[in-house]
Amino acid sequence: MNLIEREDQLMIAFQNGDDTALEKIYTLLKPSLYSFVYRYTRDEQLSIDLVQDSFMKLHRYKQYYDPNKGKLKSYLFQTAYRLMITKLNRRKKWRSFLPFLTPIEKGEIDHADRLTIRDAVARLPDKQRAVILLFYYHDMTQEDIAEILDIPKGTVKSRLHKAIQSLKDELGGEFHESGSI
Amino acid sequence: MNQDPFKKETYLGMKLDEDHVEVPDFPMNPKMKRWDRLVNVLASPAKNPVEPVISTTTGFLVLKVAPILAGTALTFIQLIFFL
């Protein structure tokens, strides 16, 4: 039994009343879910809140998960992604009304400094960032990403292509240097 | 485009692998309640919203003069309507 099948089996056990199964699902999926949310937001406390909220939602609405419709991992990532977008939009709205709530951000990247991959990913448009994070770091298929982000598969392909191109452009200098080695 | 686009992008893949995330230890059930989370957001350090204004001499002058002008205007409004 591979890991994905094991997660799905655990979820079925949880739906059938085995509460310890949720703890096991949490142990299995927490690291990848946290990594995704953290790489997207770069906010540790927000990422912790979102992971906890996603599992609370999974616990509360466990009967809504249907293993025939998709993998548990995709279902949980979809839940977390939706919660994250809602929370970030709400935050943006509050900050436009109350600018003094805007936290101190790290200084703008000095152009003389080398752009790190972290900065380059952070500078990607939100929609492209989600696609590249899911595809590269979480080995999701384009079908899974389409399901999580609720977009057509063709859109996933084009966003992935654009994101790769943008990252190459952002890290342009380094690409040229690596090519000359 | 069903194949992995990163197969050709080995250097980009190498750069992406450099980004490691430390996963902190935290329980499944949130210890912080909604109210605590709000307090956390309100209490976090925030940037000064009038900083772009005070960084220039004109802006600083406007910031100093604006309350006086507003006060004078309010006084006139009261004089017109209540006297």
PDB file of C-alpha atoms in Angstrom:
ATOM      1  CA  MET A   1       0.000   0.000   0.000  1.00  0.00           C
ATOM      2  CA  ASN A   2       1.512   3.356  -1.004  1.00  0.00           C
ATOM      3  CA  LEU A   3       1.339   6.500   1.102  1.00  0.00           C
ATOM      4  CA  ILE A   4      -1.623   8.052  -0.718  1.00  0.00           C
ATOM      5  CA  GLU A   5      -3.672   4.847  -0.376  1.00  0.00           C
ATOM      6  CA  ARG A   6      -2.735   4.699   3.305  1.00  0.00           C
ATOM      7  CA  GLU A   7      -3.943   8.292   3.844  1.00  0.00           C
ATOM      8  CA  ASP A   8      -7.219   7.493   2.113  1.00  0.00           C
ATOM      9  CA  GLN A   9      -7.663   4.299   4.152  1.00  0.00           C
ATOM     10  CA  LEU A  10      -7.016   6.238   7.353  1.00  0.00           C
ATOM     11  CA  MET A  11      -9.629   8.809   6.349  1.00  0.00           C
ATOM     12  CA  ILE A  12     -12.202   6.071   5.740  1.00  0.00           C
ATOM     13  CA  ALA A  13     -11.361   4.646   9.170  1.00  0.00           C
ATOM     14  CA  PHE A  14     -11.838   8.127  10.657  1.00  0.00           C
ATOM     15  CA  GLN A  15     -15.197   8.495   8.907  1.00  0.00           C
ATOM     16  CA  ASN A  16     -16.183   5.162  10.429  1.00  0.00           C
ATOM     17  CA  GLY A  17     -15.481   6.442  13.934  1.00  0.00           C
ATOM     18  CA  ASP A  18     -11.780   5.739  14.548  1.00  0.00           C
ATOM     19  CA  ASP A  19     -10.599   9.044  16.058  1.00  0.00           C
ATOM     20  CA  THR A  20      -6.964   7.917  16.300  1.00  0.00           C
ATOM     21  CA  ALA A  21      -6.894   7.761  12.481  1.00  0.00           C
ATOM     22  CA  LEU A  22      -7.098  11.571  12.329  1.00  0.00           C
ATOM     23  CA  GLU A  23      -3.990  11.859  14.493  1.00  0.00           C
ATOM     24  CA  LYS A  24      -2.176   9.590  12.041  1.00  0.00           C
ATOM     25  CA  ILE A  25      -3.413  11.630   9.065  1.00  0.00           C
ATOM     26  CA  TYR A  26      -2.182  14.760  10.846  1.00  0.00           C
ATOM     27  CA  THR A  27       1.269  13.252  11.371  1.00  0.00           C
ATOM     28  CA  LEU A  28       1.453  12.217   7.711  1.00  0.00           C
ATOM     29  CA  LEU A  29       0.123  15.361   6.056  1.00  0.00           C
ATOM     30  CA  LYS A  30       1.008  18.210   8.427  1.00  0.00           C
ATOM     31  CA  PRO A  31       4.593  18.717   7.134  1.00  0.00           C
ATOM     32  CA  SER A  32       3.637  18.988   3.459  1.00  0.00           C
ATOM     33  CA  LEU A  33       0.570  21.122   4.147  1.00  0.00           C
ATOM     34  CA  TYR A  34       2.554  23.488   6.370  1.00  0.00           C
ATOM     35  CA  SER A  35       5.369  23.723   3.795  1.00  0.00           C
ATOM     36  CA  PHE A  36       2.917  24.636   1.055  1.00  0.00           C
ATOM     37  CA  VAL A  37       1.151  27.321   3.085  1.00  0.00           C
ATOM     38  CA  TYR A  38       4.401  28.693   4.477  1.00  0.00           C
ATOM     39  CA  ARG A  39       6.089  28.885   1.066  1.00  0.00           C
ATOM     40  CA  TYR A  40       3.025  30.724  -0.229  1.00  0.00           C
ATOM     41  CA  THR A  41       2.554  33.220   2.629  1.00  0.00           C
ATOM     42  CA  ARG A  42       6.009  33.347   4.318  1.00  0.00           C
ATOM     43  CA  ASP A  43       4.156  33.928   7.587  1.00  0.00           C
ATOM     44  CA  GLU A  44       4.794  31.297  10.250  1.00  0.00           C
ATOM     45  CA  GLN A  45       1.882  32.077  12.580  1.00  0.00           C
ATOM     46  CA  LEU A  46      -0.584  32.358   9.715  1.00  0.00           C
ATOM     47  CA  SER A  47       0.635  29.030   8.308  1.00  0.00           C
ATOM     48  CA  ILE A  48       0.181  27.297  11.678  1.00  0.00           C
ATOM     49  CA  ASP A  49      -3.335  28.778  12.005  1.00  0.00           C
ATOM     50  CA  LEU A  50      -4.255  27.656   8.497  1.00  0.00           C
ATOM     51  CA  VAL A  51      -3.002  24.091   8.982  1.00  0.00           C
ATOM     52  CA  GLN A  52      -4.923  23.827  12.250  1.00  0.00           C
ATOM     53  CA  ASP A  53      -8.050  25.334  10.680  1.00  0.00           C
ATOM     54  CA  SER A  54      -7.839  22.896   7.753  1.00  0.00           C
ATOM     55  CA  PHE A  55      -7.673  19.897  10.087  1.00  0.00           C
ATOM     56  CA  MET A  56     -10.473  21.314  12.240  1.00  0.00           C
ATOM     57  CA  LYS A  57     -12.570  21.617   9.105  1.00  0.00           C
ATOM     58  CA  LEU A  58     -11.675  18.063   8.064  1.00  0.00           C
ATOM     59  CA  HIS A  59     -12.716  16.884  11.523  1.00  0.00           C
ATOM     60  CA  ARG A  60     -15.974  18.840  11.531  1.00  0.00           C
ATOM     61  CA  TYR A  61     -17.056  17.947   8.008  1.00  0.00           C
ATOM     62  CA  LYS A  62     -15.525  14.489   7.708  1.00  0.00           C
ATOM     63  CA  GLN A  63     -18.619  13.065   6.025  1.00  0.00           C
ATOM     64  CA  TYR A  64     -18.132  15.395   3.019  1.00  0.00           C
ATOM     65  CA  TYR A  65     -14.963  13.646   1.912  1.00  0.00           C
ATOM     66  CA  ASP A  66     -15.628  11.089  -0.836  1.00  0.00           C
ATOM     67  CA  PRO A  67     -12.629   8.857  -1.680  1.00  0.00           C
ATOM     68  CA  ASN A  68     -14.105   8.182  -5.140  1.00  0.00           C
ATOM     69  CA  LYS A  69     -13.843  11.861  -6.049  1.00  0.00           C
ATOM     70  CA  GLY A  70     -10.151  12.345  -5.264  1.00  0.00           C
ATOM     71  CA  LYS A  71      -7.225  11.809  -2.955  1.00  0.00           C
ATOM     72  CA  LEU A  72      -7.308  12.963   0.653  1.00  0.00           C
ATOM     73  CA  LYS A  73      -4.116  14.980   0.135  1.00  0.00           C
ATOM     74  CA  SER A  74      -5.723  16.983  -2.698  1.00  0.00           C
ATOM     75  CA  TYR A  75      -8.889  17.455  -0.637  1.00  0.00           C
ATOM     76  CA  LEU A  76      -6.943  18.790   2.337  1.00  0.00           C
ATOM     77  CA  PHE A  77      -4.757  21.040   0.167  1.00  0.00           C
ATOM     78  CA  GLN A  78      -7.899  22.402  -1.490  1.00  0.00           C
ATOM     79  CA  THR A  79      -9.406  23.172   1.929  1.00  0.00           C
ATOM     80  CA  ALA A  80      -6.205  24.884   3.076  1.00  0.00           C
ATOM     81  CA  TYR A  81      -5.855  26.844  -0.174  1.00  0.00           C
ATOM     82  CA  ARG A  82      -9.417  28.170   0.034  1.00  0.00           C
ATOM     83  CA  LEU A  83      -9.011  29.134   3.690  1.00  0.00           C
ATOM     84  CA  MET A  84      -5.704  30.825   2.872  1.00  0.00           C
ATOM     85  CA  ILE A  85      -7.104  32.873  -0.013  1.00  0.00           C
ATOM     86  CA  THR A  86     -10.120  33.938   2.061  1.00  0.00           C
ATOM     87  CA  LYS A  87      -7.885  34.940   4.969  1.00  0.00           C
ATOM     88  CA  LEU A  88      -5.367  36.808   2.789  1.00  0.00           C
ATOM     89  CA  ASN A  89      -8.138  38.700   0.976  1.00  0.00           C
ATOM     90  CA  ARG A  90      -9.764  39.619   4.285  1.00  0.00           C
ATOM     91  CA  ARG A  91      -6.390  40.789   5.605  1.00  0.00           C
ATOM     92  CA  LYS A  92      -5.796  42.899   2.488  1.00  0.00           C
ATOM     93  CA  LYS A  93      -9.214  44.521   2.871  1.00  0.00           C
ATOM     94  CA  TRP A  94      -8.643  45.340   6.556  1.00  0.00           C
ATOM     95  CA  ARG A  95      -5.227  46.774   5.766  1.00  0.00           C
ATOM     96  CA  SER A  96      -6.633  49.072   3.122  1.00  0.00           C
ATOM     97  CA  PHE A  97      -9.081  50.461   5.732  1.00  0.00           C
ATOM     98  CA  LEU A  98      -6.606  50.478   8.592  1.00  0.00           C
ATOM     99  CA  PRO A  99      -3.096  50.995   7.184  1.00  0.00           C
ATOM    100  CA  PHE A 100      -1.523  50.983  10.644  1.00  0.00           C
ATOM    101  CA  LEU A 101      -2.238  47.222  10.776  1.00  0.00           C
ATOM    102  CA  THR A 102       0.240  46.620   7.966  1.00  0.00           C
ATOM    103  CA  PRO A 103       3.168  44.742   9.496  1.00  0.00           C
ATOM    104  CA  ILE A 104       6.766  45.806   9.003  1.00  0.00           C
ATOM    105  CA  GLU A 105       8.006  44.036   5.909  1.00  0.00           C
ATOM    106  CA  LYS A 106      11.517  43.117   5.019  1.00  0.00           C
ATOM    107  CA  GLY A 107      13.206  45.851   3.017  1.00  0.00           C
ATOM    108  CA  GLU A 108      12.965  45.882  -0.731  1.00  0.00           C
ATOM    109  CA  ILE A 109      15.499  43.693  -2.413  1.00  0.00           C
ATOM    110  CA  ASP A 110      18.565  45.660  -3.286  1.00  0.00           C
ATOM    111  CA  HIS A 111      19.244  45.215  -6.964  1.00  0.00           C
ATOM    112  CA  ALA A 112      22.933  44.922  -6.189  1.00  0.00           C
ATOM    113  CA  ASP A 113      22.153  41.839  -4.080  1.00  0.00           C
ATOM    114  CA  ARG A 114      21.643  38.460  -5.657  1.00  0.00           C
ATOM    115  CA  LEU A 115      18.010  37.452  -5.892  1.00  0.00           C
ATOM    116  CA  THR A 116      17.446  34.224  -3.998  1.00  0.00           C
ATOM    117  CA  ILE A 117      15.014  31.585  -5.220  1.00  0.00           C
ATOM    118  CA  ARG A 118      12.811  32.412  -2.208  1.00  0.00           C
ATOM    119  CA  ASP A 119      12.543  36.045  -3.336  1.00  0.00           C
ATOM    120  CA  ALA A 120      11.962  35.011  -6.930  1.00  0.00           C
ATOM    121  CA  VAL A 121       9.104  32.681  -5.947  1.00  0.00           C
ATOM    122  CA  ALA A 122       7.649  35.360  -3.639  1.00  0.00           C
ATOM    123  CA  ARG A 123       7.622  37.824  -6.539  1.00  0.00           C
ATOM    124  CA  LEU A 124       5.618  35.511  -8.775  1.00  0.00           C
ATOM    125  CA  PRO A 125       1.938  36.405  -9.243  1.00  0.00           C
ATOM    126  CA  ASP A 126      -0.204  34.544  -6.634  1.00  0.00           C
ATOM    127  CA  LYS A 127      -1.812  32.241  -9.187  1.00  0.00           C
ATOM    128  CA  GLN A 128       1.488  31.163 -10.719  1.00  0.00           C
ATOM    129  CA  ARG A 129       3.077  30.716  -7.297  1.00  0.00           C
ATOM    130  CA  ALA A 130       0.432  28.228  -6.153  1.00  0.00           C
ATOM    131  CA  VAL A 131       0.882  26.138  -9.309  1.00  0.00           C
ATOM    132  CA  ILE A 132       4.662  25.952  -9.132  1.00  0.00           C
ATOM    133  CA  LEU A 133       4.678  25.150  -5.400  1.00  0.00           C
ATOM    134  CA  LEU A 134       2.177  22.320  -5.798  1.00  0.00           C
ATOM    135  CA  PHE A 135       3.866  20.934  -8.893  1.00  0.00           C
ATOM    136  CA  TYR A 136       7.480  21.097  -7.809  1.00  0.00           C
ATOM    137  CA  TYR A 137       7.466  20.615  -4.044  1.00  0.00           C
ATOM    138  CA  HIS A 138       4.445  18.352  -3.653  1.00  0.00           C
ATOM    139  CA  ASP A 139       4.673  16.197  -6.781  1.00  0.00           C
ATOM    140  CA  MET A 140       1.068  16.943  -7.654  1.00  0.00           C
ATOM    141  CA  THR A 141      -0.187  16.033 -11.108  1.00  0.00           C
ATOM    142  CA  GLN A 142      -1.713  18.726 -13.289  1.00  0.00           C
ATOM    143  CA  GLU A 143      -5.129  17.106 -12.674  1.00  0.00           C
ATOM    144  CA  ASP A 144      -4.637  17.353  -8.894  1.00  0.00           C
ATOM    145  CA  ILE A 145      -3.568  21.000  -9.153  1.00  0.00           C
ATOM    146  CA  ALA A 146      -6.577  21.772 -11.346  1.00  0.00           C
ATOM    147  CA  GLU A 147      -8.815  20.229  -8.685  1.00  0.00           C
ATOM    148  CA  ILE A 148      -7.170  22.054  -5.781  1.00  0.00           C
ATOM    149  CA  LEU A 149      -7.184  25.472  -7.434  1.00  0.00           C
ATOM    150  CA  ASP A 150     -10.522  24.870  -9.136  1.00  0.00           C
ATOM    151  CA  ILE A 151      -9.225  25.821 -12.586  1.00  0.00           C
ATOM    152  CA  PRO A 152      -9.096  23.935 -15.927  1.00  0.00           C
ATOM    153  CA  LYS A 153      -6.101  21.679 -16.618  1.00  0.00           C
ATOM    154  CA  GLY A 154      -5.097  23.872 -19.560  1.00  0.00           C
ATOM    155  CA  THR A 155      -4.821  26.859 -17.219  1.00  0.00           C
ATOM    156  CA  VAL A 156      -2.549  24.838 -14.922  1.00  0.00           C
ATOM    157  CA  LYS A 157      -0.273  24.075 -17.893  1.00  0.00           C
ATOM    158  CA  SER A 158      -0.080  27.693 -19.006  1.00  0.00           C
ATOM    159  CA  ARG A 159       0.484  29.034 -15.467  1.00  0.00           C
ATOM    160  CA  LEU A 160       3.222  26.473 -14.900  1.00  0.00           C
ATOM    161  CA  HIS A 161       4.917  27.440 -18.140  1.00  0.00           C
ATOM    162  CA  LYS A 162       4.669  31.158 -17.313  1.00  0.00           C
ATOM    163  CA  ALA A 163       5.933  30.590 -13.753  1.00  0.00           C
ATOM    164  CA  ILE A 164       9.004  28.685 -14.988  1.00  0.00           C
ATOM    165  CA  GLN A 165       9.697  31.433 -17.509  1.00  0.00           C
ATOM    166  CA  SER A 166       9.258  34.175 -14.880  1.00  0.00           C
ATOM    167  CA  LEU A 167      11.607  32.392 -12.468  1.00  0.00           C
ATOM    168  CA  LYS A 168      14.209  32.013 -15.192  1.00  0.00           C
ATOM    169  CA  ASP A 169      13.871  35.709 -16.028  1.00  0.00           C
ATOM    170  CA  GLU A 170      14.127  36.734 -12.362  1.00  0.00           C
ATOM    171  CA  LEU A 171      17.226  34.602 -11.862  1.00  0.00           C
ATOM    172  CA  GLY A 172      18.463  35.615 -15.307  1.00  0.00           C
ATOM    173  CA  GLY A 173      22.025  36.558 -14.393  1.00  0.00           C
ATOM    174  CA  GLU A 174      22.614  33.307 -12.590  1.00  0.00           C
ATOM    175  CA  PHE A 175      21.250  31.287 -15.508  1.00  0.00           C
ATOM    176  CA  HIS A 176      23.717  32.914 -17.876  1.00  0.00           C
ATOM    177  CA  GLU A 177      26.569  32.292 -15.479  1.00  0.00           C
ATOM    178  CA  SER A 178      25.606  28.644 -14.993  1.00  0.00           C
ATOM    179  CA  GLY A 179      25.450  28.221 -18.757  1.00  0.00           C
ATOM    180  CA  SER A 180      28.999  29.463 -19.159  1.00  0.00           C
ATOM    181  CA  ILE A 181      30.434  26.932 -16.695  1.00  0.00           C
TER     182      ILE A 181
ATOM    183  CA  MET B   1       3.131  18.898 -22.103  1.00  0.00           C
ATOM    184  CA  ASN B   2       2.399  15.842 -20.038  1.00  0.00           C
ATOM    185  CA  GLN B   3       6.075  15.256 -19.280  1.00  0.00           C
ATOM    186  CA  ASP B   4       7.833  16.964 -16.388  1.00  0.00           C
ATOM    187  CA  PRO B   5       8.862  20.478 -17.525  1.00  0.00           C
ATOM    188  CA  PHE B   6      11.617  20.467 -14.899  1.00  0.00           C
ATOM    189  CA  LYS B   7      13.482  17.679 -16.694  1.00  0.00           C
ATOM    190  CA  LYS B   8      14.965  20.305 -18.969  1.00  0.00           C
ATOM    191  CA  GLU B   9      15.277  22.885 -16.186  1.00  0.00           C
ATOM    192  CA  THR B  10      17.888  21.194 -14.029  1.00  0.00           C
ATOM    193  CA  TYR B  11      19.438  24.450 -12.807  1.00  0.00           C
ATOM    194  CA  LEU B  12      16.069  25.893 -11.817  1.00  0.00           C
ATOM    195  CA  GLY B  13      15.248  22.619 -10.055  1.00  0.00           C
ATOM    196  CA  MET B  14      18.528  22.834  -8.177  1.00  0.00           C
ATOM    197  CA  LYS B  15      17.722  26.403  -7.084  1.00  0.00           C
ATOM    198  CA  LEU B  16      14.206  25.417  -5.978  1.00  0.00           C
ATOM    199  CA  ASP B  17      15.699  22.584  -3.911  1.00  0.00           C
ATOM    200  CA  GLU B  18      17.678  25.175  -1.954  1.00  0.00           C
ATOM    201  CA  ASP B  19      14.495  26.413  -0.273  1.00  0.00           C
ATOM    202  CA  HIS B  20      14.035  24.275   2.827  1.00  0.00           C
ATOM    203  CA  VAL B  21      11.161  24.783   5.246  1.00  0.00           C
ATOM    204  CA  GLU B  22      11.515  24.014   8.937  1.00  0.00           C
ATOM    205  CA  VAL B  23       8.206  22.621  10.140  1.00  0.00           C
ATOM    206  CA  PRO B  24       7.560  23.769  13.720  1.00  0.00           C
ATOM    207  CA  ASP B  25       6.009  21.463  16.267  1.00  0.00           C
ATOM    208  CA  PHE B  26       2.404  22.442  16.905  1.00  0.00           C
ATOM    209  CA  PRO B  27      -0.704  20.496  17.910  1.00  0.00           C
ATOM    210  CA  MET B  28      -3.683  19.787  15.674  1.00  0.00           C
ATOM    211  CA  ASN B  29      -6.106  21.654  17.902  1.00  0.00           C
ATOM    212  CA  PRO B  30      -5.490  25.376  18.048  1.00  0.00           C
ATOM    213  CA  LYS B  31      -4.545  26.659  21.482  1.00  0.00           C
ATOM    214  CA  MET B  32      -5.192  30.208  20.364  1.00  0.00           C
ATOM    215  CA  LYS B  33      -8.822  31.216  20.101  1.00  0.00           C
ATOM    216  CA  ARG B  34     -10.202  33.619  17.509  1.00  0.00           C
ATOM    217  CA  TRP B  35      -9.995  36.535  19.949  1.00  0.00           C
ATOM    218  CA  ASP B  36      -6.333  35.758  20.731  1.00  0.00           C
ATOM    219  CA  ARG B  37      -5.568  35.643  17.026  1.00  0.00           C
ATOM    220  CA  LEU B  38      -7.136  39.090  16.557  1.00  0.00           C
ATOM    221  CA  VAL B  39      -5.143  40.459  19.472  1.00  0.00           C
ATOM    222  CA  ASN B  40      -2.018  38.901  17.941  1.00  0.00           C
ATOM    223  CA  VAL B  41      -2.649  40.716  14.643  1.00  0.00           C
ATOM    224  CA  LEU B  42      -3.401  44.031  16.392  1.00  0.00           C
ATOM    225  CA  ALA B  43      -0.353  43.777  18.627  1.00  0.00           C
ATOM    226  CA  SER B  44       2.165  42.851  15.914  1.00  0.00           C
ATOM    227  CA  PRO B  45       4.629  45.594  14.940  1.00  0.00           C
ATOM    228  CA  ALA B  46       3.271  47.764  12.150  1.00  0.00           C
ATOM    229  CA  LYS B  47       4.838  50.362   9.917  1.00  0.00           C
ATOM    230  CA  ASN B  48       4.134  54.046  10.428  1.00  0.00           C
ATOM    231  CA  PRO B  49       1.333  54.982   7.982  1.00  0.00           C
ATOM    232  CA  VAL B  50       2.483  58.645   7.766  1.00  0.00           C
ATOM    233  CA  GLU B  51       6.116  57.774   7.144  1.00  0.00           C
ATOM    234  CA  PRO B  52       6.031  58.706   3.417  1.00  0.00           C
ATOM    235  CA  VAL B  53       4.632  62.126   4.422  1.00  0.00           C
ATOM    236  CA  ILE B  54       7.199  62.958   7.118  1.00  0.00           C
ATOM    237  CA  SER B  55      10.145  61.952   4.971  1.00  0.00           C
ATOM    238  CA  THR B  56       9.882  65.188   2.932  1.00  0.00           C
ATOM    239  CA  THR B  57      10.012  68.757   4.293  1.00  0.00           C
ATOM    240  CA  THR B  58       6.782  69.753   2.519  1.00  0.00           C
ATOM    241  CA  GLY B  59       4.994  66.682   3.796  1.00  0.00           C
ATOM    242  CA  PHE B  60       6.198  67.339   7.329  1.00  0.00           C
ATOM    243  CA  LEU B  61       5.027  70.955   7.083  1.00  0.00           C
ATOM    244  CA  VAL B  62       1.607  69.860   5.783  1.00  0.00           C
ATOM    245  CA  LEU B  63       1.327  67.383   8.667  1.00  0.00           C
ATOM    246  CA  LYS B  64       2.067  70.222  11.134  1.00  0.00           C
ATOM    247  CA  VAL B  65      -0.159  72.820   9.495  1.00  0.00           C
ATOM    248  CA  ALA B  66      -3.104  70.530   8.633  1.00  0.00           C
ATOM    249  CA  PRO B  67      -4.432  70.238  12.261  1.00  0.00           C
ATOM    250  CA  ILE B  68      -4.249  74.047  12.678  1.00  0.00           C
ATOM    251  CA  LEU B  69      -6.133  74.604   9.426  1.00  0.00           C
ATOM    252  CA  ALA B  70      -8.691  71.932  10.325  1.00  0.00           C
ATOM    253  CA  GLY B  71      -9.148  73.485  13.778  1.00  0.00           C
ATOM    254  CA  THR B  72      -9.629  76.951  12.273  1.00  0.00           C
ATOM    255  CA  ALA B  73     -12.141  75.609   9.752  1.00  0.00           C
ATOM    256  CA  LEU B  74     -14.102  73.864  12.495  1.00  0.00           C
ATOM    257  CA  THR B  75     -14.143  77.073  14.550  1.00  0.00           C
ATOM    258  CA  PHE B  76     -15.536  79.024  11.597  1.00  0.00           C
ATOM    259  CA  ILE B  77     -18.192  76.389  10.948  1.00  0.00           C
ATOM    260  CA  GLN B  78     -19.292  76.611  14.586  1.00  0.00           C
ATOM    261  CA  LEU B  79     -19.306  80.402  14.484  1.00  0.00           C
ATOM    262  CA  ILE B  80     -21.447  80.424  11.314  1.00  0.00           C
ATOM    263  CA  PHE B  81     -23.991  77.858  12.516  1.00  0.00           C
ATOM    264  CA  PHE B  82     -24.255  78.525  16.237  1.00  0.00           C
ATOM    265  CA  LEU B  83     -23.901  82.295  16.543  1.00  0.00           C
TER     266      LEU B  83
END
